[in-house]
PDB file of C-alpha atoms in Angstrom:
ATOM      1  CA  MET A   1     -38.924  -6.407 -12.806  1.00 29.00           C
ATOM      2  CA  LEU A   2     -37.102  -7.821 -15.833  1.00 31.00           C
ATOM      3  CA  MET A   3     -40.057 -10.047 -16.630  1.00 30.00           C
ATOM      4  CA  ARG A   4     -42.194  -6.968 -17.257  1.00 35.00           C
ATOM      5  CA  LEU A   5     -40.201  -6.484 -20.433  1.00 34.00           C
ATOM      6  CA  TYR A   6     -41.522  -9.795 -21.735  1.00 33.00           C
ATOM      7  CA  GLU A   7     -45.189  -8.956 -21.247  1.00 37.00           C
ATOM      8  CA  GLY A   8     -47.343  -8.745 -24.341  1.00 40.00           C
ATOM      9  CA  LYS A   9     -50.683  -7.579 -22.969  1.00 37.00           C
ATOM     10  CA  GLY A  10     -51.805  -4.260 -24.419  1.00 39.00           C
ATOM     11  CA  SER A  11     -49.817  -1.232 -25.505  1.00 38.00           C
ATOM     12  CA  VAL A  12     -47.638   0.807 -23.173  1.00 39.00           C
ATOM     13  CA  ILE A  13     -49.211   4.208 -22.381  1.00 39.00           C
ATOM     14  CA  VAL A  14     -46.461   6.687 -23.050  1.00 40.00           C
ATOM     15  CA  GLU A  15     -47.568   9.692 -21.012  1.00 44.00           C
ATOM     16  CA  GLU A  16     -45.266  11.908 -18.997  1.00 44.00           C
ATOM     17  CA  ASN A  17     -46.103  10.145 -15.747  1.00 49.00           C
ATOM     18  CA  ALA A  18     -45.394   6.765 -17.366  1.00 53.00           C
ATOM     19  CA  TYR A  19     -41.770   7.532 -18.273  1.00 56.00           C
ATOM     20  CA  ASP A  20     -40.695   6.915 -14.682  1.00 62.00           C
ATOM     21  CA  ASP A  21     -42.057   3.389 -14.880  1.00 63.00           C
ATOM     22  CA  LEU A  22     -40.254   2.778 -18.180  1.00 58.00           C
ATOM     23  CA  ARG A  23     -37.008   3.971 -16.605  1.00 61.00           C
ATOM     24  CA  LEU A  24     -37.466   1.528 -13.740  1.00 65.00           C
ATOM     25  CA  TYR A  25     -37.971  -1.357 -16.165  1.00 58.00           C
ATOM     26  CA  LEU A  26     -34.931  -0.329 -18.208  1.00 58.00           C
ATOM     27  CA  GLN A  27     -32.741   0.064 -15.125  1.00 59.00           C
ATOM     28  CA  ALA A  28     -33.162  -3.673 -14.533  1.00 57.00           C
ATOM     29  CA  VAL A  29     -30.861  -4.223 -17.528  1.00 56.00           C
ATOM     30  CA  MET A  30     -29.339  -0.724 -17.992  1.00 60.00           C
ATOM     31  CA  PRO A  31     -28.420   1.047 -14.745  1.00 61.00           C
ATOM     32  CA  ASN A  32     -27.743   4.374 -16.525  1.00 61.00           C
ATOM     33  CA  ALA A  33     -31.267   4.531 -17.965  1.00 58.00           C
ATOM     34  CA  LYS A  34     -32.255   6.975 -15.207  1.00 63.00           C
ATOM     35  CA  ASN A  35     -30.391   9.729 -17.105  1.00 62.00           C
ATOM     36  CA  ILE A  36     -32.299   9.274 -20.392  1.00 66.00           C
ATOM     37  CA  SER A  37     -34.968  11.764 -21.474  1.00 62.00           C
ATOM     38  CA  GLY A  38     -38.610  10.720 -21.617  1.00 61.00           C
ATOM     39  CA  LYS A  39     -39.030  10.197 -25.367  1.00 63.00           C
ATOM     40  CA  GLN A  40     -35.650   8.504 -25.734  1.00 66.00           C
ATOM     41  CA  CYS A  41     -36.543   6.287 -22.785  1.00 64.00           C
ATOM     42  CA  SER A  42     -39.733   5.190 -24.537  1.00 65.00           C
ATOM     43  CA  LYS A  43     -37.881   4.373 -27.778  1.00 64.00           C
ATOM     44  CA  LEU A  44     -35.104   2.531 -25.947  1.00 65.00           C
ATOM     45  CA  TYR A  45     -37.680   0.539 -23.961  1.00 63.00           C
ATOM     46  CA  GLY A  46     -39.139  -0.710 -27.234  1.00 66.00           C
ATOM     47  CA  LEU A  47     -35.740  -1.700 -28.599  1.00 64.00           C
ATOM     48  CA  VAL A  48     -34.689  -3.522 -25.429  1.00 64.00           C
ATOM     49  CA  ARG A  49     -38.036  -5.263 -25.181  1.00 63.00           C
ATOM     50  CA  ARG A  50     -37.793  -6.435 -28.792  1.00 60.00           C
ATOM     51  CA  SER A  51     -34.241  -7.675 -28.232  1.00 61.00           C
ATOM     52  CA  LEU A  52     -35.258  -9.599 -25.115  1.00 60.00           C
ATOM     53  CA  LEU A  53     -38.255 -11.127 -26.859  1.00 59.00           C
ATOM     54  CA  TRP A  54     -36.021 -12.364 -29.688  1.00 56.00           C
ATOM     55  CA  GLU A  55     -33.461 -13.679 -27.207  1.00 57.00           C
ATOM     56  CA  LYS A  56     -36.152 -15.484 -25.227  1.00 54.00           C
ATOM     57  CA  GLN A  57     -37.542 -17.027 -28.402  1.00 55.00           C
ATOM     58  CA  GLU A  58     -34.104 -18.242 -29.533  1.00 54.00           C
ATOM     59  CA  GLU A  59     -33.332 -19.723 -26.103  1.00 51.00           C
ATOM     60  CA  THR A  60     -36.548 -21.749 -26.031  1.00 48.00           C
ATOM     61  CA  GLU A  61     -36.366 -22.797 -29.687  1.00 52.00           C
ATOM     62  CA  ALA A  62     -34.680 -26.206 -29.626  1.00 51.00           C
ATOM     63  CA  THR A  63     -33.025 -27.256 -32.872  1.00 69.00           C
ATOM     64  CA  GLN A  64     -34.646 -30.456 -34.097  1.00 85.00           C
ATOM     65  CA  VAL A  65     -32.726 -33.107 -36.016  1.00 89.00           C
ATOM     66  CA  TYR A  66     -34.526 -35.032 -38.751  1.00 92.00           C
ATOM     67  CA  ARG A  67     -33.604 -37.858 -41.089  1.00 92.00           C
ATOM     68  CA  PRO A  68     -34.345 -37.726 -44.840  1.00 92.00           C
ATOM     69  CA  GLU A  69     -37.115 -40.292 -44.386  1.00 92.00           C
ATOM     70  CA  SER A  70     -38.768 -38.377 -41.480  1.00 92.00           C
ATOM     71  CA  THR A  71     -41.749 -37.370 -43.618  1.00 95.00           C
ATOM     72  CA  ASN A  72     -44.329 -37.397 -40.820  1.00 96.00           C
ATOM     73  CA  GLU A  73     -42.111 -35.340 -38.511  1.00 95.00           C
ATOM     74  CA  LEU A  74     -41.452 -32.760 -41.237  1.00 96.00           C
ATOM     75  CA  GLN A  75     -45.182 -32.571 -42.001  1.00 96.00           C
ATOM     76  CA  PHE A  76     -45.820 -31.865 -38.315  1.00 95.00           C
ATOM     77  CA  LEU A  77     -43.163 -29.124 -38.442  1.00 94.00           C
ATOM     78  CA  ILE A  78     -44.841 -27.547 -41.475  1.00 95.00           C
ATOM     79  CA  GLN A  79     -48.255 -27.634 -39.827  1.00 93.00           C
ATOM     80  CA  SER A  80     -46.910 -26.188 -36.560  1.00 92.00           C
ATOM     81  CA  LEU A  81     -45.689 -22.906 -38.056  1.00 92.00           C
ATOM     82  CA  ASN A  82     -47.665 -19.919 -36.806  1.00 88.00           C
ATOM     83  CA  LEU A  83     -49.536 -17.605 -39.115  1.00 90.00           C
ATOM     84  CA  ALA A  84     -50.567 -14.110 -38.026  1.00 87.00           C
ATOM     85  CA  THR A  85     -53.021 -11.852 -39.822  1.00 87.00           C
ATOM     86  CA  GLU A  86     -51.985  -8.413 -41.073  1.00 85.00           C
ATOM     87  CA  GLU A  87     -53.937  -6.836 -38.221  1.00 88.00           C
ATOM     88  CA  GLU A  88     -52.266  -9.041 -35.597  1.00 88.00           C
ATOM     89  CA  ILE A  89     -48.791  -8.254 -36.945  1.00 85.00           C
ATOM     90  CA  LYS A  90     -49.437  -4.503 -37.015  1.00 84.00           C
ATOM     91  CA  ALA A  91     -50.858  -4.568 -33.478  1.00 85.00           C
ATOM     92  CA  ALA A  92     -47.867  -6.533 -32.150  1.00 81.00           C
ATOM     93  CA  VAL A  93     -45.372  -4.232 -33.897  1.00 81.00           C
ATOM     94  CA  GLU A  94     -47.154  -1.134 -32.543  1.00 81.00           C
ATOM     95  CA  GLU A  95     -46.863  -2.543 -29.044  1.00 79.00           C
ATOM     96  CA  LEU A  96     -43.048  -2.556 -29.274  1.00 74.00           C
ATOM     97  CA  GLN A  97     -42.890   1.278 -29.140  1.00 73.00           C
ATOM     98  CA  LEU A  98     -40.425   1.558 -32.041  1.00 74.00           C
ATOM     99  CA  SER A  99     -39.497   4.370 -34.396  1.00 74.00           C
ATOM    100  CA  PRO A 100     -41.198   4.319 -37.835  1.00 76.00           C
ATOM    101  CA  GLU A 101     -38.037   2.885 -39.442  1.00 73.00           C
ATOM    102  CA  GLU A 102     -37.714   0.155 -36.819  1.00 76.00           C
ATOM    103  CA  LYS A 103     -41.413  -0.686 -37.124  1.00 77.00           C
ATOM    104  CA  GLU A 104     -40.967  -1.207 -40.856  1.00 76.00           C
ATOM    105  CA  LEU A 105     -37.988  -3.514 -40.309  1.00 77.00           C
ATOM    106  CA  GLU A 106     -39.852  -5.502 -37.658  1.00 79.00           C
ATOM    107  CA  TYR A 107     -42.840  -5.841 -39.972  1.00 77.00           C
ATOM    108  CA  VAL A 108     -40.714  -6.999 -42.924  1.00 76.00           C
ATOM    109  CA  HIS A 109     -38.851  -9.573 -40.815  1.00 81.00           C
ATOM    110  CA  TRP A 110     -41.932 -10.831 -38.986  1.00 85.00           C
ATOM    111  CA  ALA A 111     -42.226 -14.149 -40.854  1.00 87.00           C
ATOM    112  CA  PHE A 112     -38.513 -14.917 -40.444  1.00 85.00           C
ATOM    113  CA  ARG A 113     -38.664 -14.247 -36.694  1.00 82.00           C
ATOM    114  CA  ARG A 114     -42.151 -15.438 -35.720  1.00 85.00           C
ATOM    115  CA  GLN A 115     -43.362 -17.832 -38.429  1.00 91.00           C
ATOM    116  CA  SER A 116     -40.283 -19.965 -38.916  1.00 91.00           C
ATOM    117  CA  ALA A 117     -38.407 -22.949 -37.512  1.00 91.00           C
ATOM    118  CA  ASN A 118     -34.760 -24.011 -37.571  1.00 90.00           C
ATOM    119  CA  GLY A 119     -33.651 -27.609 -37.840  1.00 91.00           C
ATOM    120  CA  GLU A 120     -31.064 -29.993 -39.201  1.00 91.00           C
ATOM    121  CA  ILE A 121     -31.317 -33.028 -41.452  1.00 93.00           C
ATOM    122  CA  LEU A 122     -28.832 -35.861 -40.953  1.00 91.00           C
ATOM    123  CA  ILE A 123     -27.515 -36.773 -44.392  1.00 89.00           C
ATOM    124  CA  GLN A 124     -25.238 -39.807 -44.018  1.00 86.00           C
ATOM    125  CA  ASP A 125     -22.869 -38.506 -41.291  1.00 85.00           C
ATOM    126  CA  ALA A 126     -23.358 -34.757 -41.872  1.00 88.00           C
ATOM    127  CA  LEU A 127     -25.916 -32.410 -40.288  1.00 90.00           C
ATOM    128  CA  ILE A 128     -27.363 -29.965 -42.833  1.00 91.00           C
ATOM    129  CA  ALA A 129     -28.961 -26.908 -41.200  1.00 90.00           C
ATOM    130  CA  PHE A 130     -32.140 -25.416 -42.644  1.00 93.00           C
ATOM    131  CA  LYS A 131     -34.692 -22.716 -41.916  1.00 92.00           C
ATOM    132  CA  LEU A 132     -38.328 -23.148 -42.908  1.00 94.00           C
ATOM    133  CA  VAL A 133     -40.402 -19.952 -43.129  1.00 94.00           C
ATOM    134  CA  ARG A 134     -44.146 -19.656 -43.580  1.00 94.00           C
ATOM    135  CA  MET A 135     -44.401 -16.502 -45.650  1.00 91.00           C
ATOM    136  CA  ASN A 136     -48.202 -16.446 -45.835  1.00 90.00           C
ATOM    137  CA  GLN A 137     -51.169 -18.805 -45.888  1.00 90.00           C
ATOM    138  CA  TYR A 138     -49.961 -20.773 -48.918  1.00 93.00           C
ATOM    139  CA  GLN A 139     -46.290 -19.892 -49.326  1.00 94.00           C
ATOM    140  CA  TYR A 140     -43.364 -21.698 -47.650  1.00 96.00           C
ATOM    141  CA  LEU A 141     -39.680 -20.885 -48.019  1.00 95.00           C
ATOM    142  CA  LEU A 142     -36.897 -23.380 -47.255  1.00 95.00           C
ATOM    143  CA  LEU A 143     -33.413 -21.917 -46.795  1.00 93.00           C
ATOM    144  CA  CYS A 144     -30.235 -23.969 -46.603  1.00 91.00           C
ATOM    145  CA  ARG A 145     -26.566 -22.956 -46.470  1.00 85.00           C
ATOM    146  CA  GLU A 146     -25.862 -25.380 -49.278  1.00 84.00           C
ATOM    147  CA  ASN A 147     -27.754 -26.751 -52.249  1.00 90.00           C
ATOM    148  CA  ASN A 148     -28.445 -30.296 -51.058  1.00 90.00           C
ATOM    149  CA  ALA A 149     -30.790 -32.435 -53.153  1.00 91.00           C
ATOM    150  CA  ASP A 150     -31.524 -34.821 -50.257  1.00 93.00           C
ATOM    151  CA  VAL A 151     -32.816 -31.935 -48.110  1.00 93.00           C
ATOM    152  CA  ALA A 152     -35.045 -30.691 -50.927  1.00 94.00           C
ATOM    153  CA  ASP A 153     -36.324 -34.242 -51.585  1.00 95.00           C
ATOM    154  CA  SER A 154     -37.206 -34.660 -47.889  1.00 96.00           C
ATOM    155  CA  PHE A 155     -39.401 -31.553 -47.955  1.00 97.00           C
ATOM    156  CA  THR A 156     -40.852 -32.487 -51.350  1.00 97.00           C
ATOM    157  CA  ARG A 157     -42.178 -35.675 -49.771  1.00 97.00           C
ATOM    158  CA  ALA A 158     -43.421 -33.747 -46.724  1.00 97.00           C
ATOM    159  CA  PHE A 159     -45.312 -31.212 -48.870  1.00 97.00           C
ATOM    160  CA  ASN A 160     -46.270 -33.919 -51.386  1.00 96.00           C
ATOM    161  CA  HIS A 161     -45.450 -31.277 -53.953  1.00 95.00           C
ATOM    162  CA  THR A 162     -42.316 -30.386 -55.886  1.00 95.00           C
ATOM    163  CA  PRO A 163     -40.818 -26.915 -55.211  1.00 96.00           C
ATOM    164  CA  ASP A 164     -42.268 -24.228 -57.442  1.00 96.00           C
ATOM    165  CA  ILE A 165     -39.079 -22.166 -57.467  1.00 94.00           C
ATOM    166  CA  PHE A 166     -35.438 -22.874 -56.681  1.00 94.00           C
ATOM    167  CA  SER A 167     -32.403 -20.604 -56.492  1.00 92.00           C
ATOM    168  CA  GLU A 168     -28.870 -21.413 -55.419  1.00 90.00           C
ATOM    169  CA  HIS A 169     -28.540 -17.808 -54.231  1.00 86.00           C
ATOM    170  CA  ALA A 170     -31.977 -16.989 -52.845  1.00 85.00           C
ATOM    171  CA  LEU A 171     -30.809 -14.972 -49.838  1.00 79.00           C
ATOM    172  CA  MET A 172     -27.625 -13.488 -48.385  1.00 75.00           C
ATOM    173  CA  ILE A 173     -26.923 -14.138 -44.685  1.00 67.00           C
ATOM    174  CA  GLU A 174     -23.697 -12.838 -43.170  1.00 64.00           C
ATOM    175  CA  ASP A 175     -22.108 -12.396 -46.622  1.00 70.00           C
ATOM    176  CA  LYS A 176     -22.920 -15.981 -47.590  1.00 76.00           C
ATOM    177  CA  SER A 177     -25.633 -16.991 -50.011  1.00 82.00           C
ATOM    178  CA  CYS A 178     -28.289 -19.540 -49.096  1.00 86.00           C
ATOM    179  CA  ALA A 179     -30.030 -21.919 -51.455  1.00 92.00           C
ATOM    180  CA  GLY A 180     -33.787 -21.425 -51.424  1.00 93.00           C
ATOM    181  CA  TRP A 181     -36.807 -23.517 -52.361  1.00 96.00           C
ATOM    182  CA  MET A 182     -40.310 -22.091 -52.479  1.00 95.00           C
ATOM    183  CA  TRP A 183     -43.564 -24.040 -52.285  1.00 97.00           C
ATOM    184  CA  ILE A 184     -46.680 -22.155 -53.405  1.00 95.00           C
ATOM    185  CA  LEU A 185     -49.750 -24.150 -52.402  1.00 94.00           C
ATOM    186  CA  ASP A 186     -52.447 -21.627 -53.282  1.00 94.00           C
ATOM    187  CA  PRO A 187     -55.418 -23.484 -54.839  1.00 94.00           C
ATOM    188  CA  ASP A 188     -56.065 -20.383 -56.958  1.00 95.00           C
ATOM    189  CA  LYS A 189     -53.814 -21.241 -59.908  1.00 93.00           C
ATOM    190  CA  GLU A 190     -53.841 -17.735 -61.375  1.00 95.00           C
ATOM    191  CA  ARG A 191     -52.779 -16.199 -58.055  1.00 94.00           C
ATOM    192  CA  ALA A 192     -50.180 -18.936 -57.533  1.00 94.00           C
ATOM    193  CA  ASN A 193     -48.671 -18.286 -60.971  1.00 94.00           C
ATOM    194  CA  GLN A 194     -48.507 -14.554 -60.260  1.00 93.00           C
ATOM    195  CA  MET A 195     -46.666 -15.250 -56.985  1.00 91.00           C
ATOM    196  CA  LYS A 196     -44.295 -17.571 -58.822  1.00 92.00           C
ATOM    197  CA  GLU A 197     -43.505 -14.935 -61.442  1.00 92.00           C
ATOM    198  CA  GLU A 198     -42.864 -12.244 -58.815  1.00 90.00           C
ATOM    199  CA  ILE A 199     -40.515 -14.418 -56.746  1.00 89.00           C
ATOM    200  CA  SER A 200     -38.750 -15.782 -59.829  1.00 90.00           C
ATOM    201  CA  ALA A 201     -38.033 -12.197 -60.888  1.00 89.00           C
ATOM    202  CA  LEU A 202     -36.819 -11.343 -57.383  1.00 86.00           C
ATOM    203  CA  TRP A 203     -34.510 -14.367 -57.320  1.00 86.00           C
ATOM    204  CA  LYS A 204     -33.543 -13.804 -60.977  1.00 84.00           C
ATOM    205  CA  VAL A 205     -34.621 -17.349 -61.801  1.00 80.00           C
ATOM    206  CA  LYS A 206     -34.940 -18.029 -65.522  1.00 70.00           C
ATOM    207  CA  LYS A 207     -38.093 -19.808 -66.687  1.00 60.00           C
TER     208      LYS A 207
END
């Protein structure tokens, strides 16, 4: 019964006679779900399903360790990142049966949850954790807890392209800032420059 919460085939039909089925699915992880009203049951089903999907993804996502010279392996990592179309993302978010606010959050965080990979690079005797995110077709974001030149150089060789933007404080995670490098590989130079200007302004990076 719990596995039904992992299914991703089609949208759940939320009609009055379907609420009983949703309650049964929820009771597999929440025994008191039988006391929840129909609409609340539908919303809660979406939240639990989303949580379980994230948990399942994190459990199966093995952290890979690379060396600074592992250019081929890092190139394979870059090429392996998924990329969903706007329509695919919207359809998948709709399927989660979330409130409008939760749908917006899921949509905004899609790339970080579904088009990213975590790993570590062994620098001398220290493991430096990183997160690589494919933001869109041509845009890649590398996040690292610390500003480490060796990590950036490793990805520069993998992309065969120097980072277009760098910020020591690109993103806040759990009250700690992360260094961020952005590669913009769009062959349309005008569009690439516009992206660079927008992200530089967001990161408050001076030209």
